[in-house]
Short mmCIF file of C-alpha atoms and ligand atoms in Angstrom, two decimals:
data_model
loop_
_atom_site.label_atom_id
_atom_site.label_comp_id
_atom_site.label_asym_id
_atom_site.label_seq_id
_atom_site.Cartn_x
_atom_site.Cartn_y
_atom_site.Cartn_z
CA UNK A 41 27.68 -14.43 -16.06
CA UNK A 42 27.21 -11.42 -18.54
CA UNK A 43 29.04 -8.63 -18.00
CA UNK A 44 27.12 -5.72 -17.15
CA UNK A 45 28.70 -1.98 -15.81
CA UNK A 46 26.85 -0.61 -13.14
CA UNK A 47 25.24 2.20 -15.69
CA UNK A 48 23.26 -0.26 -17.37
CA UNK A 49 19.50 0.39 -16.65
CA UNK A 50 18.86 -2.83 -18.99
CA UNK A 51 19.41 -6.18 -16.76
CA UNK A 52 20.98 -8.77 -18.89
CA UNK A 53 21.15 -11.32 -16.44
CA UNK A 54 18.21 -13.28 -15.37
CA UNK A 55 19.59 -12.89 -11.77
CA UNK A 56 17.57 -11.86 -8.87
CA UNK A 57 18.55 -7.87 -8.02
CA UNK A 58 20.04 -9.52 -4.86
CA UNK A 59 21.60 -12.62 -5.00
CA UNK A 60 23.72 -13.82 -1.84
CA UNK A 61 25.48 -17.15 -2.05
CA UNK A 62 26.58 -18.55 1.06
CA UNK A 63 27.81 -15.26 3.45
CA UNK A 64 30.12 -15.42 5.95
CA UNK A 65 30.99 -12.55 8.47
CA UNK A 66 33.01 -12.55 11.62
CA UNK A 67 34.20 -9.82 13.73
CA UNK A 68 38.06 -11.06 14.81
CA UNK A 69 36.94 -14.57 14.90
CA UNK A 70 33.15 -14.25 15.88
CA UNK A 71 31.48 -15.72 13.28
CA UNK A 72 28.30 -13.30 12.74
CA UNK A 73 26.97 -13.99 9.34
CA UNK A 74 27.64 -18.05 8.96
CA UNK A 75 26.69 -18.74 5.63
CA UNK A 76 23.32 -16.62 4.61
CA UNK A 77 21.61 -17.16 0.91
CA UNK A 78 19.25 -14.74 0.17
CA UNK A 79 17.47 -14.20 -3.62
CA UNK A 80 15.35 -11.13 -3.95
CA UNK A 81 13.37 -10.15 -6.94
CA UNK A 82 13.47 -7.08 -8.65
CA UNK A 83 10.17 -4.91 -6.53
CA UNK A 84 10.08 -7.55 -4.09
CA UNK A 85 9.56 -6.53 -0.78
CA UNK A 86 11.31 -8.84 2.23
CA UNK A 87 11.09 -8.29 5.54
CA UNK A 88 13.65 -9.66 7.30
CA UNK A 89 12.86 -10.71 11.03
CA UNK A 90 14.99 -11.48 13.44
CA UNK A 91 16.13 -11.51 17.42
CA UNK A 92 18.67 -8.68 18.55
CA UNK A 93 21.91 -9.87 17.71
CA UNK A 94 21.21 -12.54 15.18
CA UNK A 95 22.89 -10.08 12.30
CA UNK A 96 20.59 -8.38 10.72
CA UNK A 97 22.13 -5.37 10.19
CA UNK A 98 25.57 -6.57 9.28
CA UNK A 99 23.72 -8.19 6.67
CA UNK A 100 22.19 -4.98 5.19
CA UNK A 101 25.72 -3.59 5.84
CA UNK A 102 27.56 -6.62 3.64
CA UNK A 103 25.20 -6.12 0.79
CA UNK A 104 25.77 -1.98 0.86
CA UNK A 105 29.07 -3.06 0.90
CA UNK A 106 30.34 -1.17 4.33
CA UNK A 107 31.52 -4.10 5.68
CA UNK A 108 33.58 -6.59 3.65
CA UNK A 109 32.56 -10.58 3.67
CA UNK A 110 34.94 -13.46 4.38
CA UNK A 111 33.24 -16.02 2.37
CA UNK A 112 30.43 -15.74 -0.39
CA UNK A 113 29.46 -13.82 -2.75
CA UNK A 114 26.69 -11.00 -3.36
CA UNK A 115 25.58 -9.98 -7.02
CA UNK A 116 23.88 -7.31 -7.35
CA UNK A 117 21.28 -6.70 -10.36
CA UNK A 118 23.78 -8.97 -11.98
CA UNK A 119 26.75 -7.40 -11.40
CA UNK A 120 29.18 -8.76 -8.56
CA UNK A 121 29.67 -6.24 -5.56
CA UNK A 122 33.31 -5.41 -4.39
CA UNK A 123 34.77 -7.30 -6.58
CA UNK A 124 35.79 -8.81 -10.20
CA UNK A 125 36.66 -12.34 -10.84
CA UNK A 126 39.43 -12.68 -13.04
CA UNK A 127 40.93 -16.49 -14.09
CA UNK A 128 39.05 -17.67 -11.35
CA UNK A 129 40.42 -15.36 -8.85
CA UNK A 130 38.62 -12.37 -6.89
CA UNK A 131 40.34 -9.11 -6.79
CA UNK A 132 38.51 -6.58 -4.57
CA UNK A 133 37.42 -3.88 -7.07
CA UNK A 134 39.02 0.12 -6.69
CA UNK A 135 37.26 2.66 -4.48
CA UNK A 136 35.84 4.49 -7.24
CA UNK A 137 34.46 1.56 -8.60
CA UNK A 138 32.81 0.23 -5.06
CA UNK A 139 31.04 3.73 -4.69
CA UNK A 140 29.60 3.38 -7.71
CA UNK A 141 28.21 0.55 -6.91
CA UNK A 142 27.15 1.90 -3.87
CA UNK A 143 25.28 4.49 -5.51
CA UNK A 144 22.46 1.97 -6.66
CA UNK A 145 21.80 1.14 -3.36
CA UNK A 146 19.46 3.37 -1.00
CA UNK A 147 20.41 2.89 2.73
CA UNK A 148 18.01 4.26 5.76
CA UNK A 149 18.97 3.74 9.35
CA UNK A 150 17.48 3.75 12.82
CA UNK A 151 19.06 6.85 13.16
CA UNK A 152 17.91 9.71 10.51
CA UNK A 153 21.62 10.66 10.13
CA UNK A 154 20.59 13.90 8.61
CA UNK A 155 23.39 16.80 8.43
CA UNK A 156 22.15 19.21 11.26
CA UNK A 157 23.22 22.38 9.42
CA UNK A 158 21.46 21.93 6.49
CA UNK A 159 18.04 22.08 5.72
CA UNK A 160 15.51 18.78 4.47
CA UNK A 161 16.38 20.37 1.25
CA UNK A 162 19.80 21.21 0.96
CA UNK A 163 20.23 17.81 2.96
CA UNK A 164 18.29 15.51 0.06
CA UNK A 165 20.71 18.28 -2.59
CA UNK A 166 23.94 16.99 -1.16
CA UNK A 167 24.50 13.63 -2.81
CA UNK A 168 23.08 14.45 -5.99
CA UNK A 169 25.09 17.68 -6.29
CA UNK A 170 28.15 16.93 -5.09
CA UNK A 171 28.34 13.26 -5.98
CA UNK A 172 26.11 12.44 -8.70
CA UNK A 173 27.23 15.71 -10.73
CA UNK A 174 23.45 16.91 -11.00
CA UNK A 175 23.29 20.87 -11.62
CA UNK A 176 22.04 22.65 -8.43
CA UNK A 177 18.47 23.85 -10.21
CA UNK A 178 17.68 20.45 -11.10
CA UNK A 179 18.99 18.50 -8.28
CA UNK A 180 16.88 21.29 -6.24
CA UNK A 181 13.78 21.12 -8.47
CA UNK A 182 13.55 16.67 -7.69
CA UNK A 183 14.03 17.28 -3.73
CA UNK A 184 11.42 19.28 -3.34
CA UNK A 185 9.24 16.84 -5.60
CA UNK A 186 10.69 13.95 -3.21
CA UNK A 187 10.02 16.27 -0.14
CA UNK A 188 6.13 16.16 -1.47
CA UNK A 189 6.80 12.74 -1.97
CA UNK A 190 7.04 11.74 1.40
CA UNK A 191 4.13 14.58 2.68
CA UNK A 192 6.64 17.64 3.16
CA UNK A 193 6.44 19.73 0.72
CA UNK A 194 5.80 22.27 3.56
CA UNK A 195 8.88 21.57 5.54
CA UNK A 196 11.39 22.35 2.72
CA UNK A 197 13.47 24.93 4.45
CA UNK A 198 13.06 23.50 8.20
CA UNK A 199 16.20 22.05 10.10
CA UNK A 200 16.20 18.55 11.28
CA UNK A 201 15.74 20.09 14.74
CA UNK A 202 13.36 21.56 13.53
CA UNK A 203 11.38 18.27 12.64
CA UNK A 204 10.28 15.34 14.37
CA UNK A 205 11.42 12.46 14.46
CA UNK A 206 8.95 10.70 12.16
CA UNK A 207 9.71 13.83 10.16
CA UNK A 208 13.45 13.47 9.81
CA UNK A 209 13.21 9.77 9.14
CA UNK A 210 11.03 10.78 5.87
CA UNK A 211 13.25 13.07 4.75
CA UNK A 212 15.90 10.52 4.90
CA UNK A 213 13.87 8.50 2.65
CA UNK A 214 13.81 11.07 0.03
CA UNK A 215 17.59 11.90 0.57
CA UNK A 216 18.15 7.96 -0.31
CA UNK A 217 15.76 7.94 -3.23
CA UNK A 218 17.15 10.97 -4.60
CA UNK A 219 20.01 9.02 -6.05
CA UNK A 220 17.61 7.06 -8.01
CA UNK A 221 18.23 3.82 -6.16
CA UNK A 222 17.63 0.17 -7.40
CA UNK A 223 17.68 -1.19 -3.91
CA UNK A 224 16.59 0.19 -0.63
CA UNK A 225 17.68 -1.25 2.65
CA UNK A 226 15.53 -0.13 6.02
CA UNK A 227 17.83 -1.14 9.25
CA UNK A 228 14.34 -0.64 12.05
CA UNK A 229 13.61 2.77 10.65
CA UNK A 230 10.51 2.84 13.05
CA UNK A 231 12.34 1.59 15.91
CA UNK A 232 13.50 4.61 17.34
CA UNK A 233 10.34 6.62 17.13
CA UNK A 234 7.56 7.73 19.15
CA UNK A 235 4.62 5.37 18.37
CA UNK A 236 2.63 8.44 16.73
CA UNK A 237 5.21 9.33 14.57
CA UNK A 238 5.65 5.23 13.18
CA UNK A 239 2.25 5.80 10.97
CA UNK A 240 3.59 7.87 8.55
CA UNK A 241 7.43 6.87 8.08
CA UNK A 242 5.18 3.32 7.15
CA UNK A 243 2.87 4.84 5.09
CA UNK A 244 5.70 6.04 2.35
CA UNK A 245 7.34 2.92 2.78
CA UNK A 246 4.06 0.99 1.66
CA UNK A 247 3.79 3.47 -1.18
CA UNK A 248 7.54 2.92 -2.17
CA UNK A 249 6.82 -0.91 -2.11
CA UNK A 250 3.13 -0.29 -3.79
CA UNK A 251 6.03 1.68 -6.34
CA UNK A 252 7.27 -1.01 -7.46
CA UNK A 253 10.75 -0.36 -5.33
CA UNK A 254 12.91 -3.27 -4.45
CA UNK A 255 13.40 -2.99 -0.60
CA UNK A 256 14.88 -5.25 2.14
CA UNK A 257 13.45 -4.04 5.96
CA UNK A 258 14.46 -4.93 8.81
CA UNK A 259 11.44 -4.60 11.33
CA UNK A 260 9.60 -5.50 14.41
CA UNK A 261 6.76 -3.76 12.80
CA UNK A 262 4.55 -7.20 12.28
CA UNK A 263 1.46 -5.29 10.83
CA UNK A 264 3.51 -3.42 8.15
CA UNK A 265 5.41 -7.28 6.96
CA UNK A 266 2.19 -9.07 7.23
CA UNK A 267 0.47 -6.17 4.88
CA UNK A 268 3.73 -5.38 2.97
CA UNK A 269 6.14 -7.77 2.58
CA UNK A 270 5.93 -10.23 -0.34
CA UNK A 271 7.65 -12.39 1.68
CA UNK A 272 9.32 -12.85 5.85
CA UNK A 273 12.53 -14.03 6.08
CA UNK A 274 13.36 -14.90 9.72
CA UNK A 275 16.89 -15.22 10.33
CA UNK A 276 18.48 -16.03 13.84
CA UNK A 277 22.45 -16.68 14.76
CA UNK A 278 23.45 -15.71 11.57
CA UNK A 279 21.89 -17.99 9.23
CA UNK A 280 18.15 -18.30 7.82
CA UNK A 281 15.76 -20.74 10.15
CA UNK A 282 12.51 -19.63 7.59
CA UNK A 283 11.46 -17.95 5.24
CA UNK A 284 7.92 -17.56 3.26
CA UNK A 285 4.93 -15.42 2.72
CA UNK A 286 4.28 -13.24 5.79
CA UNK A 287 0.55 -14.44 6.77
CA UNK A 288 2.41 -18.07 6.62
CA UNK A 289 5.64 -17.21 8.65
CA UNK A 290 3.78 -15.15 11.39
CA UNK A 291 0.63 -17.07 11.83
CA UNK A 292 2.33 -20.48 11.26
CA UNK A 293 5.77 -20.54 11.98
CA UNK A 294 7.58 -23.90 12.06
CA UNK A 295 10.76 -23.61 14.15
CA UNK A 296 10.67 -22.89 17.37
CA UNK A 297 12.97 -20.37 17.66
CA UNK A 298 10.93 -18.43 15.16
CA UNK A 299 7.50 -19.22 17.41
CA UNK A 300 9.54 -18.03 20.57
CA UNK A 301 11.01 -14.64 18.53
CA UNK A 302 7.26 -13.95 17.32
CA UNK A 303 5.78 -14.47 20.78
CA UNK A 304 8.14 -12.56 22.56
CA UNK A 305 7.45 -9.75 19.88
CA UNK A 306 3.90 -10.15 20.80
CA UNK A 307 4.21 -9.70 24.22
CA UNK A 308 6.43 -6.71 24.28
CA UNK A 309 4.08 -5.41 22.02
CA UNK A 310 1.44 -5.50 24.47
CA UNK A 311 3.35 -4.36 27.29
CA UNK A 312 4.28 -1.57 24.85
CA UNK A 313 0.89 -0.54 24.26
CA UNK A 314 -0.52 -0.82 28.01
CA UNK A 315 2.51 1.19 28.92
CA UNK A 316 1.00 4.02 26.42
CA UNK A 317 -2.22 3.73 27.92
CA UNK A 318 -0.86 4.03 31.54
CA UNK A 319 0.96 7.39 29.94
CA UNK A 320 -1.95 8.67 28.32
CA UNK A 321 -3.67 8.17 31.68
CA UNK A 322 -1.39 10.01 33.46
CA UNK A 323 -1.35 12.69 31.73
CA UNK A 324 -4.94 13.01 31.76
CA UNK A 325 -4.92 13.35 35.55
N1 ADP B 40 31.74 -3.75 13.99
C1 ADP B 40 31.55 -4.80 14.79
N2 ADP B 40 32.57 -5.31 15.51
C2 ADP B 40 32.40 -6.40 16.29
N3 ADP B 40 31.24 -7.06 16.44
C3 ADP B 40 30.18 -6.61 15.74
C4 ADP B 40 30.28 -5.46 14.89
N4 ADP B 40 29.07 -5.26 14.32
C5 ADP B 40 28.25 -6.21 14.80
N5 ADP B 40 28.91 -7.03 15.66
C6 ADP B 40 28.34 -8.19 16.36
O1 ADP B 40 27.66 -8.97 15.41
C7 ADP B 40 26.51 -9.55 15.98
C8 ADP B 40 25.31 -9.24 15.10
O2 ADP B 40 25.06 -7.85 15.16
P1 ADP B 40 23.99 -7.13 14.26
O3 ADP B 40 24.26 -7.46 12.84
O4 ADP B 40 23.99 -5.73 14.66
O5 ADP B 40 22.65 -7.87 14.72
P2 ADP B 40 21.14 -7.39 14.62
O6 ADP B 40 21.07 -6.24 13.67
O7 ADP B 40 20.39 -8.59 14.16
O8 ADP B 40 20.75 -7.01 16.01
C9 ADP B 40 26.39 -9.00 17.40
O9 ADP B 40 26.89 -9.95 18.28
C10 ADP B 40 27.28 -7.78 17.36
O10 ADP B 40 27.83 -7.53 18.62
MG1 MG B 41 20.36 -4.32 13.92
#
């Protein structure tokens, strides 16, 4: 393997950005992650699918490097995250070293996570500024180009409260692009919204991907993966059942417990929707 320093825009290695050999996880002795391999391309988009439970997001959270890993290993654009191998050994790489790392690697959650005190603005400032060193006037100047970005250029100086939902989930987009990411992880960044508010938290994701961004998303969001994704992986118990391009996954899955995940999808789906109809009913009345 070349050695490469996380600085280096240039990728020497012919590596995949992501490249996970053979992950383990447990939590005190329950195995969650047993043995996942995962290649993706740099601006490939994968959708990872996947029933509640099956470790999705300690996944996400083993490549960002917030959780450690047991077994395997995870390069990333090259480079070896957490740690260095030295005469054949692994020795788990200093903090300031792991946060850089970090750095290259864009993380959005369920939950927005934004600080409440501080403005869309001043909240997209904060890493850049106090982490990345950028001078205020600059730092400023790109989040309000990101805020545009993501269709709130208006909203600069609102609070999260301020926003909606679908609102505060954009601007946490352009608070994890504003560190100039390689990567960008979605954990259900839709999930937790009001169904009119999911439109437009997609729509900058598809333009992100259409970007040329490198992204791993978790979603239930079928339409988005089948439109989106270059390719589904569907992942269940902690280990990949299937993976391929999305039309071939969802419209022809092969295992059952990927038919029996994408049904059950389906049908909650529909209950969803007549649920929104009943509401919409209601509130006609
Ligand atoms: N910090 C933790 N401590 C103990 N168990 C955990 C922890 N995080 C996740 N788990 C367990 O790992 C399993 C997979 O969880 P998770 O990765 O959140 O799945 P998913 O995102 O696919 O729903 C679950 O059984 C969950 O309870
Ligand atoms: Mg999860």
């Amino acid at each position: 393997m070349t050695q490469t320093s996380a600085r280096d825009t240039t990728r020497t290695s012919a590596m995949p950005l992501v490249h996970a050999v053979n992950v383990h996880k447990s939590f005190s002795g329950n195995e969650v992650l047993n043995g996942i391999d995962m290649d993706v391309a740099a601006g490939e988009v994968v959708c990872l699918l996947g029933p509640s439970g099956s470790g999705k997001t300690t996944f996400l959270r083993c490549i960002n490097q917030l959780e450690t890993i047991q077994r395997g290993r995870i390069w990333i654009d090259g480079e070896l995250a957490g740690y260095e191998e030295k005469g054949g050994k692994l020795h788990r790489l200093a903090d300031k070293s792991i946060a850089a790392q970090r750095r290259e690697i864009g993380m959005v959650f369920q939950r927005f996570n934004l600080f409440p005190h501080m403005t869309a603005l001043e909240n997209i400032m904060e890493a850049p500024v106090q982490v990345g060193g950028v001078r205020k006037s600059d730092a400023e100047k790109r989040a309000r180009e990101l805020l545009g970005r993501v269709g709130l250029g208006e909203r600069c100086d609102a609070y999260p409260a301020q926003l909606s939902g679908g609102q505060q989930q954009r601007v946490a987009i352009a608070r994890a692009l504003a560190m100039d990411p390689k990567l960008m992880l979605f954990d259900e960044p839709t999930s937790a919204l009001d169904p009119e508010l999911v439109g437009d938290v997609l729509s900058v994701m598809r333009e992100l991907a259409e970007g040329g961004m490198t992204m791993i998303v978790v979603t239930h969001e079928m339409g988005f993966a089948r439109e989106v994704a270059d390719r589904v992986v569907f992942m269940d118990s902690g280990v990949v059942v299937e993976q391929g391009a999305p039309a071939e996954v969802i419209n022809n899955p092969q295992h059952e417990r990927t038919k029996s995940f994408l049904s059950r999808i389906r049908e909650e789906n529909e209950e969803y929707a007549a649920a929104l109809v009943e509401r919409a009913e209601a509130e006609k009345l």
